[in-house]
Coordinates of C-alpha atoms and ligand atoms in Angstrom, one line a residue:
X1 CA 96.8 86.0 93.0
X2 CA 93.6 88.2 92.5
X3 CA 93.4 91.0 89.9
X4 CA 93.2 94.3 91.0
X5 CA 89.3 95.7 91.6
X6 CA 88.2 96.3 88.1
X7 CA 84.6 97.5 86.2
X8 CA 83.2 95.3 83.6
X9 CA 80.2 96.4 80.9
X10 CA 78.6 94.1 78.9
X11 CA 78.7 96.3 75.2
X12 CA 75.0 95.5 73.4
X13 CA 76.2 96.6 70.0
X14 CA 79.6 97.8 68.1
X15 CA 78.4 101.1 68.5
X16 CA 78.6 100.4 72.4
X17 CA 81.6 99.1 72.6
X18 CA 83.4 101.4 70.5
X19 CA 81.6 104.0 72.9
X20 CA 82.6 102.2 76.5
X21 CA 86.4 102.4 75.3
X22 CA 86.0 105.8 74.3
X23 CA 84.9 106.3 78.0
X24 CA 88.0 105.0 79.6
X25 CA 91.0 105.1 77.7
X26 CA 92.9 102.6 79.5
X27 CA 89.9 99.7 79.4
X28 CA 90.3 96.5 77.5
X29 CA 88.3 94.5 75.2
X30 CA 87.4 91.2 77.2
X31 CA 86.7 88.2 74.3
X32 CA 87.5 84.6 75.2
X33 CA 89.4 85.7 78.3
X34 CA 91.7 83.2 77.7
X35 CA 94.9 85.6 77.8
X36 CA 93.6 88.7 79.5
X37 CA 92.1 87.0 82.7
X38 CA 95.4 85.4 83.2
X39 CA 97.3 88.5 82.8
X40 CA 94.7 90.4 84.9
X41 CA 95.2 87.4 87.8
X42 CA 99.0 87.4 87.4
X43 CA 98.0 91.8 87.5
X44 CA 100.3 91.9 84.9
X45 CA 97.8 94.2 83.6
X46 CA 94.8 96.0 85.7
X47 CA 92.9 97.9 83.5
X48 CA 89.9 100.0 85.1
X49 CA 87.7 98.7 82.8
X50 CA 86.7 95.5 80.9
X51 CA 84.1 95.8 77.9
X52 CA 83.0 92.5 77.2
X53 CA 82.0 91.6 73.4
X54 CA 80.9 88.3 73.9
X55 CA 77.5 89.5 72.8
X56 CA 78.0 91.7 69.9
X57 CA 76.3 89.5 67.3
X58 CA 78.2 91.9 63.9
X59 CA 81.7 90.2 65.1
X60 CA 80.3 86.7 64.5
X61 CA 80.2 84.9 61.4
X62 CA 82.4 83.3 58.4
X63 CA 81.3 84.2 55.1
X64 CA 82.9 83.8 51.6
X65 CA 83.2 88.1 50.3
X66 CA 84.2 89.6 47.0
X67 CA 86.9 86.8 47.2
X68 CA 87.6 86.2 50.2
X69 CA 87.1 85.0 53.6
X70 CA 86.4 87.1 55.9
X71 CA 85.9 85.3 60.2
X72 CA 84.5 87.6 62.5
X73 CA 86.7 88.2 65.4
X74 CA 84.5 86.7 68.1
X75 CA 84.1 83.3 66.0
X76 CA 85.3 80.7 68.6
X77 CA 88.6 78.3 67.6
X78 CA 86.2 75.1 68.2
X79 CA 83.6 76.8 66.0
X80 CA 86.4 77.7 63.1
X81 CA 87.7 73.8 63.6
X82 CA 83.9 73.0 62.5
X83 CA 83.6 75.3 59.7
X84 CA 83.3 73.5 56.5
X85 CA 83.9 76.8 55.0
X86 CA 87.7 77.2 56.8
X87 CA 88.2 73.6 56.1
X88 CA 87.4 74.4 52.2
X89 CA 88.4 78.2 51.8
X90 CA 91.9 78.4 53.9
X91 CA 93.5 75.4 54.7
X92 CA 96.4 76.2 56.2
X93 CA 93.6 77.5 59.4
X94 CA 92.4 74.4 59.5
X95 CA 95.2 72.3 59.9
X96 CA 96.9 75.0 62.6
X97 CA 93.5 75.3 65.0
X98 CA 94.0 71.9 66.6
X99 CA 97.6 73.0 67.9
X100 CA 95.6 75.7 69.9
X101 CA 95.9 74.8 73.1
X102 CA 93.5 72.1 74.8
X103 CA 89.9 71.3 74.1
X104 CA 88.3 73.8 77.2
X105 CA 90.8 76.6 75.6
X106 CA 89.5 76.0 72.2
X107 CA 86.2 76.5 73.3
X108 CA 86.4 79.7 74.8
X109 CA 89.3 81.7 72.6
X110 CA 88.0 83.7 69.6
X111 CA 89.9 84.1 66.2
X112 CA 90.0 88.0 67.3
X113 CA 91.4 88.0 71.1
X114 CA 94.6 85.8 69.3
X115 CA 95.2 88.3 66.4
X116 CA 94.8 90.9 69.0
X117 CA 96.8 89.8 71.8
X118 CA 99.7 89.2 69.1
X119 CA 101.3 86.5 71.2
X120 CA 104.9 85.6 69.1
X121 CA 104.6 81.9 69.9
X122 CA 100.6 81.7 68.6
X123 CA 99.7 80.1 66.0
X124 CA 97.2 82.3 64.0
X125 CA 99.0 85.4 63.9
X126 CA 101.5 83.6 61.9
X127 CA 98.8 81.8 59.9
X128 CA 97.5 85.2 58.7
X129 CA 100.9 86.6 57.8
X130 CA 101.4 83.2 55.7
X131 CA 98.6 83.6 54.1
X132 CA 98.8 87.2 53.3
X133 CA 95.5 88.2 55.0
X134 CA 94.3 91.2 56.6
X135 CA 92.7 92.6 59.9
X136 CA 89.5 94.3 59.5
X137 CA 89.4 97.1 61.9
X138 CA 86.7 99.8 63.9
X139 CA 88.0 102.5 66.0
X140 CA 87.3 106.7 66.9
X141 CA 88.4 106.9 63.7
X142 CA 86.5 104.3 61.2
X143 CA 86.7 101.1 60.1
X144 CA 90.1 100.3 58.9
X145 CA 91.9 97.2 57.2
X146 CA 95.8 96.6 57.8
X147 CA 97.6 94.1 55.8
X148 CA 99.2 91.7 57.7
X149 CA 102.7 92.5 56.8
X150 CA 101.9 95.6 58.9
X151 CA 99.8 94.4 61.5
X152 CA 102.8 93.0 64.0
X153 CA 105.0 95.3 64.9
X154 CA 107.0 94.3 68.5
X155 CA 106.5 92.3 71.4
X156 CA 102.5 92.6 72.1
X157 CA 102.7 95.6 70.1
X158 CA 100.3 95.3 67.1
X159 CA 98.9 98.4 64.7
X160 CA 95.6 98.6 67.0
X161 CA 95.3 102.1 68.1
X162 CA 93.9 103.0 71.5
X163 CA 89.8 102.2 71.4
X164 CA 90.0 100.1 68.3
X165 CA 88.8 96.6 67.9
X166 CA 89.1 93.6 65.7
X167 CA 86.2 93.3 63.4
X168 CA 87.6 89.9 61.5
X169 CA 90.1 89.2 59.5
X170 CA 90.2 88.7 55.7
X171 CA 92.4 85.5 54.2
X172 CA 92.4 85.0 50.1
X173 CA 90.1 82.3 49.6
X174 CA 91.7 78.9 48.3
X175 CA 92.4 77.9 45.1
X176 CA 93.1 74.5 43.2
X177 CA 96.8 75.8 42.7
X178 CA 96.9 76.9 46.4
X179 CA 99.6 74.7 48.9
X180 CA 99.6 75.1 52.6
X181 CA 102.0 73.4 55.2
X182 CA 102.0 73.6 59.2
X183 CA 104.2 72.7 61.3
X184 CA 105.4 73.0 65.0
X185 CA 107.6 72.0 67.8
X186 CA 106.4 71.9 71.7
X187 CA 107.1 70.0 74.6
X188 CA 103.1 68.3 74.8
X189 CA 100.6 69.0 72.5
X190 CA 98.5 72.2 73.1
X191 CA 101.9 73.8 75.0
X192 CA 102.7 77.2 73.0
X193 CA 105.4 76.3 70.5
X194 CA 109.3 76.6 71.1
X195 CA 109.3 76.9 67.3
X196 CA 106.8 76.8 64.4
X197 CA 106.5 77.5 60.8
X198 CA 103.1 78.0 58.7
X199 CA 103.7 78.3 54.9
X200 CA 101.6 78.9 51.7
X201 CA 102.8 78.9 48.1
X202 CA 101.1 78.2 44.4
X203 CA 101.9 75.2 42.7
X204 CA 103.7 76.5 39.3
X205 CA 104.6 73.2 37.1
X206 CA 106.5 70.4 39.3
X207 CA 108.0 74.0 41.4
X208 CA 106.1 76.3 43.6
X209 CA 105.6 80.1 43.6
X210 CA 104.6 82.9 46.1
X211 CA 105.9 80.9 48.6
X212 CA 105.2 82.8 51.9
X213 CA 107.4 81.3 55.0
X214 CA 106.3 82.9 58.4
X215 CA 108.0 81.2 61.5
X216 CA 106.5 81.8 65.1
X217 CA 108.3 81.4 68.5
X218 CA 111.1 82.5 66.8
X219 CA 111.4 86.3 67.6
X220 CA 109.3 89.2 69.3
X221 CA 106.3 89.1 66.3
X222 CA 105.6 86.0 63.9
X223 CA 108.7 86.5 61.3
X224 CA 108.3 86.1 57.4
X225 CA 111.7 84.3 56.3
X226 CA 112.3 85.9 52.9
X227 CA 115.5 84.9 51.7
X228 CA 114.2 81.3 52.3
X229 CA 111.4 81.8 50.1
X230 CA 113.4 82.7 47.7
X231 CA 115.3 80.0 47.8
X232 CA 112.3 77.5 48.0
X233 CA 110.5 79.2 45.4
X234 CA 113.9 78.6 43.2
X235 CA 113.3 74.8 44.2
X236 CA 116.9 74.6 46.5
X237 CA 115.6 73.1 50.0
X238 CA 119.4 73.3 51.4
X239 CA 119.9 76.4 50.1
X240 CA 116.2 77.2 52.0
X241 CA 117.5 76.4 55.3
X242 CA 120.6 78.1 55.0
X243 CA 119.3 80.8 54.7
X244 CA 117.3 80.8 57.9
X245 CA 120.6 81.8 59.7
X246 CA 120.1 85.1 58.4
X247 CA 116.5 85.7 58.0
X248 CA 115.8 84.3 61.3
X249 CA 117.4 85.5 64.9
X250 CA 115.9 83.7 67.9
X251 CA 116.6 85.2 71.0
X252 CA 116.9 82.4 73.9
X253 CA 113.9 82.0 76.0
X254 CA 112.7 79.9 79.1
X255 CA 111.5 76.9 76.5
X256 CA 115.3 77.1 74.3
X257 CA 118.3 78.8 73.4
X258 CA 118.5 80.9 69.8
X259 CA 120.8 77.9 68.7
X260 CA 118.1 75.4 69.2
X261 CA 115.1 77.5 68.3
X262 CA 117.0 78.1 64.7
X263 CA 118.4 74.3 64.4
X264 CA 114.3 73.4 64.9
X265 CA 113.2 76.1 62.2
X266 CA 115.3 74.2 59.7
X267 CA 113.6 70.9 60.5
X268 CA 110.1 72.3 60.2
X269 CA 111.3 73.8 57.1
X270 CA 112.2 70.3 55.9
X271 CA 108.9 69.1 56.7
X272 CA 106.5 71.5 55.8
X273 CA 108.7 71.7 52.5
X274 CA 107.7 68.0 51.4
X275 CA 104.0 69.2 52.3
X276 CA 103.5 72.1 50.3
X277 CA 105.0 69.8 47.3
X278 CA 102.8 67.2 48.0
X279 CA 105.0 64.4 48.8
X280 CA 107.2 64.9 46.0
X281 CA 111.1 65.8 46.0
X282 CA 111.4 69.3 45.8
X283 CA 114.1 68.6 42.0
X284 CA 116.0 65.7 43.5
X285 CA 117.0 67.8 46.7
X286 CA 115.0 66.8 49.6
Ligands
LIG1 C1 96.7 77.0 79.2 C2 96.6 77.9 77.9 C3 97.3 77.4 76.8 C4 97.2 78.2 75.6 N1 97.9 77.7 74.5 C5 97.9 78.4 73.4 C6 98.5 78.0 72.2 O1 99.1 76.9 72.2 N2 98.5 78.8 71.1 C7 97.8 80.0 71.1 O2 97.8 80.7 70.1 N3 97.2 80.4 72.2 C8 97.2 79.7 73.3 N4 96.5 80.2 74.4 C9 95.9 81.5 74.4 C10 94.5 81.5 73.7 O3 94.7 81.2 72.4 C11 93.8 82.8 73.8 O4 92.4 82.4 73.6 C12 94.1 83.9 72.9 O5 95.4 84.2 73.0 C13 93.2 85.1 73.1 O6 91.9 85.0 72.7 P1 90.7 85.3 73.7 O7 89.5 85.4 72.8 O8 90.7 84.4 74.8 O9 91.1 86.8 74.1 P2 91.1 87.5 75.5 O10 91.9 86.8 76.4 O11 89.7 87.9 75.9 O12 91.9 88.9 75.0 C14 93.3 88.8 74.7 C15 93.7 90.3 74.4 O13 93.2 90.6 73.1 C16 92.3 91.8 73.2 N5 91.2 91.5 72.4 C17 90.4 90.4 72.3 N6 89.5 90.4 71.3 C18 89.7 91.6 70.7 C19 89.1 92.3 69.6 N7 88.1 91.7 68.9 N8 89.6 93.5 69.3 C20 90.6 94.1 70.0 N9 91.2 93.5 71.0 C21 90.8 92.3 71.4 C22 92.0 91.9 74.7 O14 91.7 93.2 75.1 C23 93.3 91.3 75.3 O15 94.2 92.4 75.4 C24 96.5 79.4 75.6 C25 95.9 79.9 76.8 C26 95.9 79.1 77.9 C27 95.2 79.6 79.1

């Protein structure tokens, strides 16, 4: 299929971005394309008009700030799998970028277009929520920061309102106490994932802390599994994945039933458990 007719502007500035959407209320924000053009050739979406931001040099970038890292929205996954500055400052980014998709999809799709498309079974929307992050916003009505917590809110459905756009988001930079652990389940590498899991928590002693659990693939947004943490953080694994059966309610889908999805969720829980401890038995119980 072809999409349906469609304008496009090339935006020279924020400012003229921010001023093409507020031309056309139903126009969309064209990054990596990666997503939209498919949805447009599928016309599972025909917006009148695309404002393309490939150009707008203030949404580039990745810079250490007051304490954290903060990646502009149109940095490029193959440019964030180069940064020495993710590698170093967050992770848990690092190690999830080269479960993006393939090489020529890696190239193209910006840090931004994923956090705003919101996809459940991606990778760094659940990455952000692990890590406790934020999304830097612009919009008709100023620039704006929501906490990743708040950020997914249904299926596609994110806290963008009409004519905003992703600035970059903002991830708490690092530290020698920080763990991280990634983990997914697909059918080939670079498929979306029938289930993942990315984690971070603060090594406390031989125990961890602040563990954060967020499971994608799993539900309509990336899902934090709190009674898990709790249980992880208290150093009981089994006790960790038994308590996925509540926190976590997969509905089936083309790729897997619930069952399945939730069986997986405990074995990535098992796995990125030993990671964020290093190798070492979690008290005897893994
Ligand atoms: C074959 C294939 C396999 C893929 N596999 C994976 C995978 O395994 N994991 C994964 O996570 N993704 C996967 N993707 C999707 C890919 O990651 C996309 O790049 C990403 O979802 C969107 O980023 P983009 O820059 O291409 O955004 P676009 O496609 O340009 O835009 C996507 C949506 O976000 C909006 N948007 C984009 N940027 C902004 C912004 N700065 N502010 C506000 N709104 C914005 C657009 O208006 C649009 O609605 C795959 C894609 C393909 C084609």
């Amino acid at each position: 299929m072809k999409p349906a007719p469609f304008a496009y502007e090339r935006a020279r500035s924020l400012d003229h971005a921010l001023e093409l959407l507020r031309s056309e209320p139903e126009a969309r924000v064209l990054a990596g394309g990666q997503s939209l053009i498919a949805t447009l050739n599928m016309r599972l979406s025909q917006p009148p008009l695309l404002v393309d931001i490939n150009h707008v040099d203030s949404l580039k970038g990745i810079e250490v700030k007051d304490g954290a890292l903060r990646i502009g929205a149109l940095t490029r996954y193959a440019e964030a799998e180069r940064s020495a500055e993710i590698a170093r400052h967050a992770p848990l980014i690092a190690k999830a970028l080269p479960f993006i998709g393939h090489p020529a999809i890696r190239n193209r799709g910006t840090i931004g277009g994923s956090i705003a498309f919101g996809d459940p079974a991606a990778e760094l929307p659940a990455c952000l929520l692990a890590l406790g992050g934020a999304v830097v916003t612009s919009g008709p009505s100023g620039l704006g920061t929501v906490a990743a917590d708040a950020f997914y809110k249904s299926l596609y459905e994110t806290a963008l309102a009409p004519g905003e756009i992703v600035l970059a988001i903002e991830l708490p930079v690092a530290t020698a106490q920080t763990r991280t652990g990634f983990a997914e389940f697909a059918r080939r590498h670079g498929d979306y994932a029938m289930a993942g899991l990315a984690a971070t928590a603060r090594a406390n002693g031989r125990g961890l802390t602040d563990v954060r659990l967020a499971f994608f693939g799993v539900g309509a947004t990336p899902v934090r599994a709190r009674r898990a943490e709790v249980a992880l953080a208290g150093g009981d694994l089994e006790a960790a994945i038994a308590a996925l059966a509540n926190d976590l309610n997969p509905p089936d889908d083309v790729q897997a039933s619930g069952a399945v999805k939730r069986h997986l969720a405990g074995v990535l829980l098992r796995r990125v458990a030993r990671e964020l401890t290093e190798g070492r038995p979690m008290e005897g119980r893994l």
